[in-house]
């Protein structure tokens, strides 16, 4: 398995709206393995396919302390949401920044698992927040979109400057 390169804000490819996964096969499962490896290595608690420039509706998450509760959500759809929770969120695509974001505390979400079986999951707290954050990625949305325009521009400028200093090409 190989570690994948994570796109970083303000890369325009992060704004792509992902399309549904049509077949759950061994090739997809191999990609899921790479997503987990990339997420655990980063380290992060969730990763959407969009973040590695694959625009399919697929995300992985593991919010457990021991990193032994992996979740794979293929073509996720939120059926119900309620409650409110505010979390200091970060994102592997916006490295080094953490800001408070308000989201539903509980979601009921429908998806296909890695075998293509239909699953309905009730998620609360951090797992619910993580899934909502990753599902935003599949729609081309980032947590910085919930912040003020001024704050988002500040983060964008700082990240672009850091990348220039590293000699990277800023797209
Ligand atoms: Zn993210």
Tab-separated table of C-alpha atoms in Angstrom, residues 16-145:
chain	number	residue	atom	x	y	z
A	16	UNK	CA	-14.758	19.383	-6.761
A	17	UNK	CA	-18.130	17.751	-6.090
A	18	UNK	CA	-17.595	13.993	-5.872
A	19	UNK	CA	-19.751	11.518	-7.813
A	20	UNK	CA	-21.263	8.316	-6.368
A	21	UNK	CA	-19.232	5.100	-6.193
A	22	UNK	CA	-20.792	2.643	-8.637
A	23	UNK	CA	-18.966	-0.592	-7.862
A	24	UNK	CA	-17.530	-1.769	-4.547
A	25	UNK	CA	-14.728	-4.094	-5.684
A	26	UNK	CA	-11.183	-5.116	-4.787
A	27	UNK	CA	-9.726	-2.055	-6.524
A	28	UNK	CA	-11.897	0.180	-4.322
A	29	UNK	CA	-10.944	-1.806	-1.210
A	30	UNK	CA	-7.250	-1.364	-2.078
A	31	UNK	CA	-7.853	2.393	-2.332
A	32	UNK	CA	-9.686	2.321	1.035
A	33	UNK	CA	-6.583	0.683	2.546
A	34	UNK	CA	-4.451	3.533	1.193
A	35	UNK	CA	-6.877	6.106	2.592
A	36	UNK	CA	-6.590	4.565	6.072
A	37	UNK	CA	-2.808	4.364	5.851
A	38	UNK	CA	-2.644	8.027	4.804
A	39	UNK	CA	-5.093	9.105	7.534
A	40	UNK	CA	-3.371	7.204	10.366
A	41	UNK	CA	0.062	8.365	9.216
A	42	UNK	CA	-0.913	12.080	9.024
A	43	UNK	CA	-2.274	11.607	11.761
A	44	UNK	CA	-5.950	12.447	11.382
A	45	UNK	CA	-9.343	11.118	12.496
A	46	UNK	CA	-10.991	11.278	9.079
A	47	UNK	CA	-10.136	11.522	5.393
A	48	UNK	CA	-12.356	12.000	2.357
A	49	UNK	CA	-11.384	10.725	-1.112
A	50	UNK	CA	-11.639	14.336	-2.357
A	51	UNK	CA	-8.622	15.235	-0.209
A	52	UNK	CA	-6.400	12.864	-2.190
A	53	UNK	CA	-7.795	14.084	-5.539
A	54	UNK	CA	-10.151	11.123	-6.091
A	55	UNK	CA	-13.611	12.550	-6.637
A	56	UNK	CA	-15.773	9.639	-5.507
A	57	UNK	CA	-18.221	9.721	-2.590
A	58	UNK	CA	-16.154	7.810	-0.074
A	59	UNK	CA	-14.641	8.623	3.307
A	60	UNK	CA	-12.843	6.895	6.159
A	61	UNK	CA	-12.859	7.798	9.855
A	62	UNK	CA	-11.546	6.549	13.172
A	63	UNK	CA	-12.097	8.764	16.219
A	64	UNK	CA	-11.067	6.123	18.781
A	65	UNK	CA	-8.096	6.728	21.094
A	66	UNK	CA	-6.492	3.387	20.212
A	67	UNK	CA	-7.136	3.771	16.470
A	68	UNK	CA	-8.970	0.462	16.329
A	69	UNK	CA	-12.479	1.528	15.253
A	70	UNK	CA	-12.197	2.154	11.519
A	71	UNK	CA	-15.301	3.297	9.637
A	72	UNK	CA	-15.688	3.230	5.848
A	73	UNK	CA	-18.619	5.199	4.437
A	74	UNK	CA	-19.360	4.793	0.728
A	75	UNK	CA	-22.049	7.043	-0.814
A	76	UNK	CA	-23.080	8.415	2.621
A	77	UNK	CA	-26.458	10.151	3.005
A	78	UNK	CA	-27.628	11.847	6.184
A	79	UNK	CA	-31.157	10.690	7.060
A	80	UNK	CA	-31.623	12.619	10.312
A	81	UNK	CA	-29.703	15.175	12.286
A	82	UNK	CA	-30.380	16.857	15.610
A	83	UNK	CA	-28.763	18.628	18.504
A	84	UNK	CA	-25.942	21.132	18.360
A	85	UNK	CA	-22.291	20.735	19.271
A	86	UNK	CA	-19.361	23.103	18.866
A	87	UNK	CA	-15.949	21.570	18.218
A	88	UNK	CA	-12.481	22.981	17.628
A	89	UNK	CA	-12.012	21.523	14.154
A	90	UNK	CA	-8.880	21.034	12.155
A	91	UNK	CA	-8.340	19.526	8.717
A	92	UNK	CA	-5.479	17.672	7.049
A	93	UNK	CA	-6.081	19.965	4.043
A	94	UNK	CA	-5.745	23.123	6.190
A	95	UNK	CA	-2.694	22.164	8.264
A	96	UNK	CA	-2.042	23.985	11.514
A	97	UNK	CA	-5.394	25.765	11.892
A	98	UNK	CA	-8.141	24.978	14.386
A	99	UNK	CA	-11.399	26.901	14.637
A	100	UNK	CA	-14.744	26.383	16.341
A	101	UNK	CA	-17.470	24.995	14.079
A	102	UNK	CA	-21.087	24.279	15.007
A	103	UNK	CA	-22.617	21.022	13.757
A	104	UNK	CA	-25.351	18.514	14.623
A	105	UNK	CA	-24.528	16.422	17.712
A	106	UNK	CA	-26.306	13.357	16.339
A	107	UNK	CA	-26.746	12.075	12.818
A	108	UNK	CA	-28.326	8.981	11.353
A	109	UNK	CA	-26.381	8.184	8.215
A	110	UNK	CA	-26.930	5.589	5.487
A	111	UNK	CA	-24.017	4.245	3.423
A	112	UNK	CA	-22.411	1.161	1.892
A	113	UNK	CA	-19.619	-0.546	3.804
A	114	UNK	CA	-16.410	-2.005	2.295
A	115	UNK	CA	-18.319	-5.133	1.236
A	116	UNK	CA	-21.023	-3.082	-0.471
A	117	UNK	CA	-23.594	-3.886	2.247
A	118	UNK	CA	-26.117	-1.212	3.244
A	119	UNK	CA	-25.618	0.208	6.730
A	120	UNK	CA	-27.490	2.691	8.902
A	121	UNK	CA	-25.376	4.210	11.649
A	122	UNK	CA	-26.337	6.453	14.555
A	123	UNK	CA	-23.328	8.629	15.257
A	124	UNK	CA	-22.977	11.026	18.176
A	125	UNK	CA	-20.394	13.572	19.311
A	126	UNK	CA	-16.959	13.468	17.697
A	127	UNK	CA	-17.831	10.693	15.226
A	128	UNK	CA	-20.921	12.645	14.082
A	129	UNK	CA	-18.828	15.820	13.706
A	130	UNK	CA	-16.098	13.957	11.825
A	131	UNK	CA	-18.560	12.376	9.373
A	132	UNK	CA	-20.233	15.758	8.713
A	133	UNK	CA	-16.801	17.344	8.146
A	134	UNK	CA	-15.748	14.598	5.701
A	135	UNK	CA	-19.107	14.654	3.884
A	136	UNK	CA	-18.584	18.393	3.322
A	137	UNK	CA	-15.333	17.517	1.504
A	138	UNK	CA	-17.318	15.317	-0.896
A	139	UNK	CA	-19.362	18.418	-1.795
A	140	UNK	CA	-16.252	20.569	-2.211
A	141	UNK	CA	-16.745	22.318	1.097
A	142	UNK	CA	-14.102	23.026	3.781
A	143	UNK	CA	-14.462	23.890	7.464
A	144	UNK	CA	-12.949	27.312	6.765
A	145	UNK	CA	-16.110	28.077	4.754
